[in-house]
mmCIF file of C-alpha atoms in Angstrom:
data_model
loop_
_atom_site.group_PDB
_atom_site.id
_atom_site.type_symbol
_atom_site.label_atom_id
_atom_site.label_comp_id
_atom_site.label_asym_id
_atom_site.label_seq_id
_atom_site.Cartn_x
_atom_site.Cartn_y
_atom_site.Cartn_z
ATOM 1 C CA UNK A 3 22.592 20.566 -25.182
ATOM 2 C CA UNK A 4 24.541 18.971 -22.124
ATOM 3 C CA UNK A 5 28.184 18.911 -23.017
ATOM 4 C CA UNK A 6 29.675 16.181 -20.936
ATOM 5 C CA UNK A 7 33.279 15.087 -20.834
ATOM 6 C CA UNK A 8 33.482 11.364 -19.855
ATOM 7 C CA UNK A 9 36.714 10.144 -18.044
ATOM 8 C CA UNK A 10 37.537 6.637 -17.742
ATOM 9 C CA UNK A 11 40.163 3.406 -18.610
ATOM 10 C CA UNK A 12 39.173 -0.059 -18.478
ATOM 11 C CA UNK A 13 35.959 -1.876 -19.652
ATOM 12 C CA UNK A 14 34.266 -1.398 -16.598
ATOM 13 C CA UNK A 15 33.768 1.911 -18.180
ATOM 14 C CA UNK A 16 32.502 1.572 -21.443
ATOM 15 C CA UNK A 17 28.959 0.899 -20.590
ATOM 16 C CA UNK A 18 27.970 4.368 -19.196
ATOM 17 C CA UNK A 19 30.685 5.739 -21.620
ATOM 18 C CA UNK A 20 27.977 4.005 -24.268
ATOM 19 C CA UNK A 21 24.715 4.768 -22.503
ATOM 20 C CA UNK A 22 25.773 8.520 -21.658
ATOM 21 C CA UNK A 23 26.799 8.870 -25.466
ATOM 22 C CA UNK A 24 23.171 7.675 -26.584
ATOM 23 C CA UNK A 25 21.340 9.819 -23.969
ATOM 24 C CA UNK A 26 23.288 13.023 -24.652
ATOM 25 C CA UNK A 27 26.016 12.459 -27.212
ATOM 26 C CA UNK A 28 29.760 12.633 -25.105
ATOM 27 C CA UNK A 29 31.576 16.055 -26.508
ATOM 28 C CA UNK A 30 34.773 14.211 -25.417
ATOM 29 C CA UNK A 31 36.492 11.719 -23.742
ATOM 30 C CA UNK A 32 39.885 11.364 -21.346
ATOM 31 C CA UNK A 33 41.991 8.349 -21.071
ATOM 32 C CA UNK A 34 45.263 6.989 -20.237
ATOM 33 C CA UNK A 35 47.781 6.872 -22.938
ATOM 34 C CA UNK A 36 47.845 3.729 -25.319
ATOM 35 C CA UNK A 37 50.298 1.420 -23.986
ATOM 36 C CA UNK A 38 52.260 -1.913 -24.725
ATOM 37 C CA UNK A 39 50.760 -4.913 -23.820
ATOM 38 C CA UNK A 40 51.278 -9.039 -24.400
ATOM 39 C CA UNK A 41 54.715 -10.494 -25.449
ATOM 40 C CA UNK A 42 54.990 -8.450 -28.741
ATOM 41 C CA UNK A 43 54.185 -5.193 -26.630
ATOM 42 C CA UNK A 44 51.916 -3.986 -29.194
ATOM 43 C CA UNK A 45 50.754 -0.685 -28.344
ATOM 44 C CA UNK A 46 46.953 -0.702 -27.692
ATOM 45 C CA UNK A 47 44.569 1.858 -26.895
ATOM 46 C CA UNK A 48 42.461 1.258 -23.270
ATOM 47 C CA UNK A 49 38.856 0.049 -23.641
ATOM 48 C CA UNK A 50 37.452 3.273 -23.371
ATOM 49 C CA UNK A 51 39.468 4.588 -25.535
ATOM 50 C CA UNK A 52 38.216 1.802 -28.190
ATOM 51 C CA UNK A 53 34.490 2.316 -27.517
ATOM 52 C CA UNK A 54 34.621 6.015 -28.168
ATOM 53 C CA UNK A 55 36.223 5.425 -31.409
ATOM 54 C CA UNK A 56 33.225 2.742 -32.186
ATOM 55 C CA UNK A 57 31.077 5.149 -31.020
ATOM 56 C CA UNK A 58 32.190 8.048 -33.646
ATOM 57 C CA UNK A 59 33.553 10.505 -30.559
ATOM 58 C CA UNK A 60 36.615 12.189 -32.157
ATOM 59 C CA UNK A 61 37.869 14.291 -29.116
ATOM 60 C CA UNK A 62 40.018 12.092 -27.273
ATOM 61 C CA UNK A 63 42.689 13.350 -24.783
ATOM 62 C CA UNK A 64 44.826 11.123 -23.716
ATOM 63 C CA UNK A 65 47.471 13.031 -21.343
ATOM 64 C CA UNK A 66 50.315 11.705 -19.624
ATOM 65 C CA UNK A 67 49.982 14.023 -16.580
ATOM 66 C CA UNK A 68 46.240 15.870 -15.424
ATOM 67 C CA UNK A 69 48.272 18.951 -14.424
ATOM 68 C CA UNK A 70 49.870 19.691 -17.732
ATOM 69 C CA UNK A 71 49.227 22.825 -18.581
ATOM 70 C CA UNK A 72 48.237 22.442 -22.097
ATOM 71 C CA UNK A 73 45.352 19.739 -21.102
ATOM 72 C CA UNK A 74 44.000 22.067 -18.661
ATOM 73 C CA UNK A 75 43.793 24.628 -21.058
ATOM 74 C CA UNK A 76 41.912 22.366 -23.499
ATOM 75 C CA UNK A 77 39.699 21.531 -20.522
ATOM 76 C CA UNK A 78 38.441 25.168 -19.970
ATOM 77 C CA UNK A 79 38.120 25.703 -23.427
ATOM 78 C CA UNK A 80 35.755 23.156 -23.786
ATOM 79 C CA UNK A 81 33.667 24.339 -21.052
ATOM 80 C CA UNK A 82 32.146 21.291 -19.990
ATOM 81 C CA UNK A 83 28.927 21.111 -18.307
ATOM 82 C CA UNK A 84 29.428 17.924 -16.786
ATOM 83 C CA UNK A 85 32.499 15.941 -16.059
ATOM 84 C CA UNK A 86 31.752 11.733 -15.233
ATOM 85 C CA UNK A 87 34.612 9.823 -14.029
ATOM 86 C CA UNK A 88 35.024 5.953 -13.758
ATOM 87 C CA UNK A 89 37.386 4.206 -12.953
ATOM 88 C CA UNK A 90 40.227 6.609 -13.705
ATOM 89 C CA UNK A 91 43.058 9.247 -12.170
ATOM 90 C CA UNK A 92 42.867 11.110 -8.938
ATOM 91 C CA UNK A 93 41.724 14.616 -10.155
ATOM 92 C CA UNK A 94 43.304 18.000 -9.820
ATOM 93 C CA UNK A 95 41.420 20.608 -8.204
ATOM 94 C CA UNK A 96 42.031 22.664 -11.566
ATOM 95 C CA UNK A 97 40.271 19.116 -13.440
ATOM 96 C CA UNK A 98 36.919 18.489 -11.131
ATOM 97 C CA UNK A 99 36.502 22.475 -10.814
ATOM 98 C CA UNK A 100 36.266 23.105 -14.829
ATOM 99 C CA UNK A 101 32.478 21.490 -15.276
ATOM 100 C CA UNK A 102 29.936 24.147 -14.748
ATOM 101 C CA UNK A 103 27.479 21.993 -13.160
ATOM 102 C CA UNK A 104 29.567 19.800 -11.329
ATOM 103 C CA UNK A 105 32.266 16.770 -12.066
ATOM 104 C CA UNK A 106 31.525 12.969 -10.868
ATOM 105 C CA UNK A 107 32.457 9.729 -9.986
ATOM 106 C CA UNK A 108 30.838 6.436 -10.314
ATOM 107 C CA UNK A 109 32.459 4.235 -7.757
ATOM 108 C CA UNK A 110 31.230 0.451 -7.633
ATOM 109 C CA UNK A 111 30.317 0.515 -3.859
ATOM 110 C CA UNK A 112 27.424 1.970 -1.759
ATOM 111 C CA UNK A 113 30.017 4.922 0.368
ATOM 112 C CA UNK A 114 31.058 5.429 2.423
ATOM 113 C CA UNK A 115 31.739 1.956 2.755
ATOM 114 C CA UNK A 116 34.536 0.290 0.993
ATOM 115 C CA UNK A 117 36.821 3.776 -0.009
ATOM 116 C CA UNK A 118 39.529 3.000 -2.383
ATOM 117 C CA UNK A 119 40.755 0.811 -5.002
ATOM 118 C CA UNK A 120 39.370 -2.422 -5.038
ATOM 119 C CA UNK A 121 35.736 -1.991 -3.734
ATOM 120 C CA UNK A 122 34.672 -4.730 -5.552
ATOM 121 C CA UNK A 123 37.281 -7.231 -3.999
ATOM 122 C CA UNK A 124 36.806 -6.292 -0.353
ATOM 123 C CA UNK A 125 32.897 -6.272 -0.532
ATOM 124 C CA UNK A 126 33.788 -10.055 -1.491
ATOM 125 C CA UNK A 127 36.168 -10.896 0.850
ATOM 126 C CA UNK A 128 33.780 -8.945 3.471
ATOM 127 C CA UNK A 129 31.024 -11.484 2.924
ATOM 128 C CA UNK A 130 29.026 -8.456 2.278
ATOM 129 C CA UNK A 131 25.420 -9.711 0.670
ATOM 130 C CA UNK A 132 24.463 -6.162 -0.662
ATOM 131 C CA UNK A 133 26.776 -3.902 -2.199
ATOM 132 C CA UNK A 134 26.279 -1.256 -5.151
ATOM 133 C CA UNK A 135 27.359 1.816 -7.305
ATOM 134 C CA UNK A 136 27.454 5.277 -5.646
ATOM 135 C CA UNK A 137 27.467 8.696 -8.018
ATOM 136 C CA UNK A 138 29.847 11.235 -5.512
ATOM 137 C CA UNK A 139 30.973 14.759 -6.513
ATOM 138 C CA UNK A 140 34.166 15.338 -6.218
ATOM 139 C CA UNK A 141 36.649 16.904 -3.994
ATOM 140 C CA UNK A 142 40.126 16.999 -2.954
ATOM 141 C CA UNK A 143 39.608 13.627 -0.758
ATOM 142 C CA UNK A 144 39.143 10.516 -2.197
ATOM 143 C CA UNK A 145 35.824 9.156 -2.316
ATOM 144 C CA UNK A 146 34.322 11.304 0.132
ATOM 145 C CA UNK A 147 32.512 13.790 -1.653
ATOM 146 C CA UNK A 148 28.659 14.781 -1.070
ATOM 147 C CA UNK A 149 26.332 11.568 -2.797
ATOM 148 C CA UNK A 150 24.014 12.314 -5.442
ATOM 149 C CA UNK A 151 22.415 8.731 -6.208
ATOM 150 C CA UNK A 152 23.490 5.002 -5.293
ATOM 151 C CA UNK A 153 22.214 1.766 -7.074
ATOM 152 C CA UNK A 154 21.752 -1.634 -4.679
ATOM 153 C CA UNK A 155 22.821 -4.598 -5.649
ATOM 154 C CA UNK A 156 22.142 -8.351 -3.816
ATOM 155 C CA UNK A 157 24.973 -10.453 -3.849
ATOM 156 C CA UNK A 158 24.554 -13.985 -4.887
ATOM 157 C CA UNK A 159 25.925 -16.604 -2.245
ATOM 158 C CA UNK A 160 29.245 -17.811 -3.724
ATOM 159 C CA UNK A 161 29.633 -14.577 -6.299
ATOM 160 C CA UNK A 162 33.125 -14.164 -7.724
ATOM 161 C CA UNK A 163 34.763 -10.364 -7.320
ATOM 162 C CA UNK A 164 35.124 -10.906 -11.250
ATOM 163 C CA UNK A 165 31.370 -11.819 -11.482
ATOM 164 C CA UNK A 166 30.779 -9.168 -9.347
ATOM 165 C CA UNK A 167 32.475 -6.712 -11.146
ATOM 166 C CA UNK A 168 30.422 -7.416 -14.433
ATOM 167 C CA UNK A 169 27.198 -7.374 -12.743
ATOM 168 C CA UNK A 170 27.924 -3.847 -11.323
ATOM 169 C CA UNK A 171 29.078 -2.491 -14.896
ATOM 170 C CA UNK A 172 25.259 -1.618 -15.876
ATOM 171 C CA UNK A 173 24.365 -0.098 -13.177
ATOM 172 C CA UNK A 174 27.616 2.056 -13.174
ATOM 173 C CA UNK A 175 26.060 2.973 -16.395
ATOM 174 C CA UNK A 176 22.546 3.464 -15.169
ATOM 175 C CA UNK A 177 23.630 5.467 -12.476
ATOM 176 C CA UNK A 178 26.089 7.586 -14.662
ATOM 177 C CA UNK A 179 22.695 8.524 -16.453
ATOM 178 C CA UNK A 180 20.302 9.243 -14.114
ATOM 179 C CA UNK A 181 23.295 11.283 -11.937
ATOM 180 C CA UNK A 182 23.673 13.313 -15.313
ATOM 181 C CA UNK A 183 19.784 14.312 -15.779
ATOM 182 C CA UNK A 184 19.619 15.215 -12.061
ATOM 183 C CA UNK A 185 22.272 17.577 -12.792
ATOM 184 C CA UNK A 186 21.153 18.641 -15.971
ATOM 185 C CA UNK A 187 17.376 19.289 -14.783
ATOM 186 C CA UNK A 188 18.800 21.091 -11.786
ATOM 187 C CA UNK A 189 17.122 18.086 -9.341
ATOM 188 C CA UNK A 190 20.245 16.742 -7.483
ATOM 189 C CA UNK A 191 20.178 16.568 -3.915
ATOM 190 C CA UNK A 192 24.084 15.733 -2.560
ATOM 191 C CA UNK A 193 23.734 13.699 0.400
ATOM 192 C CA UNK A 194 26.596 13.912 2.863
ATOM 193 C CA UNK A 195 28.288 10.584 3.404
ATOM 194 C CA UNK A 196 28.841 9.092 7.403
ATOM 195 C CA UNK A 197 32.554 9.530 7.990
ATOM 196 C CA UNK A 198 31.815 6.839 11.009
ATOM 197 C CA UNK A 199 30.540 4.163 8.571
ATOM 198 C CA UNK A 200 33.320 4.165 6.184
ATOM 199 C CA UNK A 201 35.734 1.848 5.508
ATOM 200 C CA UNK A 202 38.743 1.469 3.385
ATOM 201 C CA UNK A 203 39.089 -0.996 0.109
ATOM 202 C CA UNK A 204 42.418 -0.576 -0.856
ATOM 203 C CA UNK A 205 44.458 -2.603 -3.870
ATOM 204 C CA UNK A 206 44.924 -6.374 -3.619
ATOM 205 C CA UNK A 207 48.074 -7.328 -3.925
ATOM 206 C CA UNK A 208 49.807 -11.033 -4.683
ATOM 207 C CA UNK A 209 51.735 -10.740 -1.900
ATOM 208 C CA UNK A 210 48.475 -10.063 0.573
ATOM 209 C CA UNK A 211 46.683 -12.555 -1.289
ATOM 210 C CA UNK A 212 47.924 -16.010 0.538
ATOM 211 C CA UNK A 213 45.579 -18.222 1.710
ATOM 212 C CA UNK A 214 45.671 -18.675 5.558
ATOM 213 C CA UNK A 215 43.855 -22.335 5.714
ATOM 214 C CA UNK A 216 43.218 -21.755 9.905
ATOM 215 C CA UNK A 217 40.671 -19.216 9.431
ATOM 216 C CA UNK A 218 36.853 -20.403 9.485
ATOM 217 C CA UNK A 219 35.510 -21.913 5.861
ATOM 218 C CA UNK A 220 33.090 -19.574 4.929
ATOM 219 C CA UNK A 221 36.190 -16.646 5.648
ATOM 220 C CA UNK A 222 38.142 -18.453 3.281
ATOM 221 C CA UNK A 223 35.849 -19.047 0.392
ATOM 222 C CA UNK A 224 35.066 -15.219 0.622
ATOM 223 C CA UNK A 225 39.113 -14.573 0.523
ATOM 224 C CA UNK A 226 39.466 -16.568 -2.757
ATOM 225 C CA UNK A 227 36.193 -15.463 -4.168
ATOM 226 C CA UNK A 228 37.026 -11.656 -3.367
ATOM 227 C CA UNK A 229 40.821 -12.142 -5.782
ATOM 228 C CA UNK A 230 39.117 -14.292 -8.069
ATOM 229 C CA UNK A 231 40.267 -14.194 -11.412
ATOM 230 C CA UNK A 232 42.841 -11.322 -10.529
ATOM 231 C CA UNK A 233 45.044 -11.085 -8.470
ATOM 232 C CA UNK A 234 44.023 -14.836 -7.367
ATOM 233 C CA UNK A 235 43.997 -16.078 -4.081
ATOM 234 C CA UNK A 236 47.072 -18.635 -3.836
ATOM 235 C CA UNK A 237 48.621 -21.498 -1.425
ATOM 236 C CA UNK A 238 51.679 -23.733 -2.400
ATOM 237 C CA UNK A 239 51.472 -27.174 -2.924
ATOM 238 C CA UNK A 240 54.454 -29.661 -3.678
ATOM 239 C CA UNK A 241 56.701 -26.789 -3.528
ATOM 240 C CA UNK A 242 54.514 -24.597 -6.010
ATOM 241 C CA UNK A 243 52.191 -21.455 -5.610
ATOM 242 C CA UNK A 244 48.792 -22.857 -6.532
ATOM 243 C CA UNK A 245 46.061 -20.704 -7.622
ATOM 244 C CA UNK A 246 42.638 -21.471 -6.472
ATOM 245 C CA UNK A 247 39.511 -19.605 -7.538
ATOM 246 C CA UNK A 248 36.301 -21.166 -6.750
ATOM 247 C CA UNK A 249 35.553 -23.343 -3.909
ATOM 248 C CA UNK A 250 32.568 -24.190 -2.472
ATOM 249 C CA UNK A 251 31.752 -25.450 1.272
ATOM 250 C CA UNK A 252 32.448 -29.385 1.820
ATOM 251 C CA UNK A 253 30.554 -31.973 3.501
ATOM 252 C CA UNK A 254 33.750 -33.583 4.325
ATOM 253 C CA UNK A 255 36.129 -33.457 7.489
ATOM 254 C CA UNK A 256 39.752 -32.788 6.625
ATOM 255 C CA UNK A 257 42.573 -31.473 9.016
ATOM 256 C CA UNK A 258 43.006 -27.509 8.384
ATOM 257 C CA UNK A 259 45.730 -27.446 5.805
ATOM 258 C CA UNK A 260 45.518 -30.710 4.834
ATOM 259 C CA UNK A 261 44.356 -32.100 1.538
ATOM 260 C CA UNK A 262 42.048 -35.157 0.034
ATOM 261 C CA UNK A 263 41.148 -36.095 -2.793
ATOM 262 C CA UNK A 264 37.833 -38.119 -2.505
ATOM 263 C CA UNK A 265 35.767 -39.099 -5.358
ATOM 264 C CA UNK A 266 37.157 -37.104 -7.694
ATOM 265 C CA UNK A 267 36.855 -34.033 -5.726
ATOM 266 C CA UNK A 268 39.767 -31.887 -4.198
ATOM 267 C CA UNK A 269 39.051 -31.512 -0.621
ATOM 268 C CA UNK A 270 41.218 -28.588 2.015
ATOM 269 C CA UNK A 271 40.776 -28.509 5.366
ATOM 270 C CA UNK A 272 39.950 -25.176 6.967
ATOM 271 C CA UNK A 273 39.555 -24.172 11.188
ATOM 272 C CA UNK A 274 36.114 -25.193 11.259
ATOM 273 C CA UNK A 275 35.215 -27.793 8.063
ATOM 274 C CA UNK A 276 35.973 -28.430 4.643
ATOM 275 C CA UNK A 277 36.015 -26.589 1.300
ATOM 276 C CA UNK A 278 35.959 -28.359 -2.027
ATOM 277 C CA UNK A 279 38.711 -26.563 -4.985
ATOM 278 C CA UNK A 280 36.054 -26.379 -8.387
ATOM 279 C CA UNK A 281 38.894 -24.280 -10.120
ATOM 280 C CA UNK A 282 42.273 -23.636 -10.207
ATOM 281 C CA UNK A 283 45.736 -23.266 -11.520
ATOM 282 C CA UNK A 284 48.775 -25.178 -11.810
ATOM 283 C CA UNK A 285 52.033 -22.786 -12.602
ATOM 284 C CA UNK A 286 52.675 -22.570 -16.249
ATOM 285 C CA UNK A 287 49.097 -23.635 -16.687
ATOM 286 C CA UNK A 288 45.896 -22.150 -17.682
ATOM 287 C CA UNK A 289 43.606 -21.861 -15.497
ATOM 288 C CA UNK A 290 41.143 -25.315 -15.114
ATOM 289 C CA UNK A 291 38.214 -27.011 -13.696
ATOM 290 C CA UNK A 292 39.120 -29.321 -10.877
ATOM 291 C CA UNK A 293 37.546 -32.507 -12.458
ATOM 292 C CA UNK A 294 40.011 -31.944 -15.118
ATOM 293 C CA UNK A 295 43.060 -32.056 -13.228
ATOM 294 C CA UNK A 296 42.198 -34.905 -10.971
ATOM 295 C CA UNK A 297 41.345 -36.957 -14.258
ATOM 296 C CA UNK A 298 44.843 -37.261 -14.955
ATOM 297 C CA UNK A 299 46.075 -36.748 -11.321
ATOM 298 C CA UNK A 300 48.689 -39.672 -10.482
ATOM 299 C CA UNK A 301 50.343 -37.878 -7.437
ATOM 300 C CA UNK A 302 49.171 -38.323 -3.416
ATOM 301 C CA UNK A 303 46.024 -38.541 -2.332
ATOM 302 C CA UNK A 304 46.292 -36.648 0.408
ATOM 303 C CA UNK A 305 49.067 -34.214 1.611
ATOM 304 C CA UNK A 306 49.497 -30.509 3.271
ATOM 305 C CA UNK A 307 49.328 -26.744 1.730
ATOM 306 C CA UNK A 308 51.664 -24.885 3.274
#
């Protein structure tokens, strides 16, 4: 029997945490400490952390640190065949070199393009119309290591990073699968990546993610569809930062910068056309559909983003 150790935080996990479990029952699973979250700062365990409790897995570390000493000694104990990581920590040397058959990552892009954080974001904001999930073994460099499978997945015109990041979760799990039989059956062929192809993804930030209103239309939809829902792509308007994300290209003309508002639609102005705001959010407001707000809209018709 495989004895895999499965590594991972946020729901983007669970899937293959789920899918791995049914194919060859998880021996145990590592995950960030609970933590407070909300206004009452109830301490709550991560996703993952959740689904292997569903799932019946009762080995859960949850250390504060990779290095200390006393995980890493649980860690050899074990003696893990395989180690799969998603969406987790940078590993140790002493971490990725404890699985006997190799330790993993599933990373949701098709490397060596889009290294880092927030693959999923910049193949949005890219205007990239195939991305995918690439299984890597690990090294001491990030996302780099040799490539055992990758997924493909075609990007629907006017996809969401959020949407995005959904669609990809299945295959992360699919992937996570197949990488483990093809280490397990002793069939795994590591593929080096292209050092000249790759390209780095790192963290969106709200302070990176203002809307600059001179660059072409299609650039900008892709810049508020690649931080849509999180961080979200933002402008201000009557003062206010003003959260916009979903827009969709405009038959209308409209002065870059400039707003409209024409039959009930909320028309911007970018270098080369028009885009028309389907969602957004108003500080101290939930996020809303844009027919909503103009309903009860009784301000300018027209004005400027700044």
């Amino acid at each position: 029997m495989t004895k895999i150790v499965f590594m991972g935080t946020p729901d983007f996990a669970v899937p293959s945490l789920q899918a791995l479990h049914a194919a060859f029952g998880v021996a145990a699973v590592v995950t960030v400490p609970d933590k407070p979250q909300g206004r009452g700062l109830k301490v709550v365990p991560s996703a993952v952390k959740q689904a292997a409790i569903d799932l019946g897995i009762t080995n859960i570390q949850q250390p504060a640190k990779l290095r200390d000493p006393d995980f890493i000694h649980w860690l050899t104990d074990l003696r893990p065949d395989i180690i799969c990581v998603i969406a987790f920590r940078i590993l140790p040397r002493d971490v990725y070199q404890a699985a006997r058959l190799g330790s993993f990552n599933v990373h949701a892009s098709l490397l060596p393009k889009f290294r880092g954080a927030a693959p999923i974001n910049h193949a949005i904001i890219n205007g990239e119309t195939v991305t995918g999930v690439t299984s890597f073994l690990l090294n001491d460099v990030v996302d780099t290591g040799t490539i055992l499978r990758q997924i493909t997945f075609d990007i629907p015109d006017g996809m969401t990073a959020g949407e995005l990041y959904d669609a990809l979760k299945p295959l992360a799990a699919e992937c996570a699968v197949a990488t483990c039989r093809d280490l397990t059956d002793g069939t795994a062929v590591p593929q080096p990546q292209d050092d000249a192809l790759a390209c780095p993804a790192p963290t969106v930030f709200r302070e990176t993610s203002v809307i600059d209103w001179d660059r072409m239309a299609h650039d900008v939809r892709n810049f508020i569809h690649g931080h849509s829902p999180v961080p979200g792509a933002w402008t201000i308007w009557n003062g206010e930062p003003l959260k916009i994300f979903r827009v969709r290209l405009a038959p209308y003309t409209c002065e870059r910068g400039m707003f409209r508002i024409v039959d009930g639609s909320f028309v911007v102005g970018c270098a080369d056309g028009a885009l028309e705001i389907e969602e957004l959010q108003l500080p101290g407001k939930r996020r809303m559909l844009v027919s909503d707000v103009v309903r009860g809209y009784r301000g300018p018709q027209e004005g400027s983003f700044s």
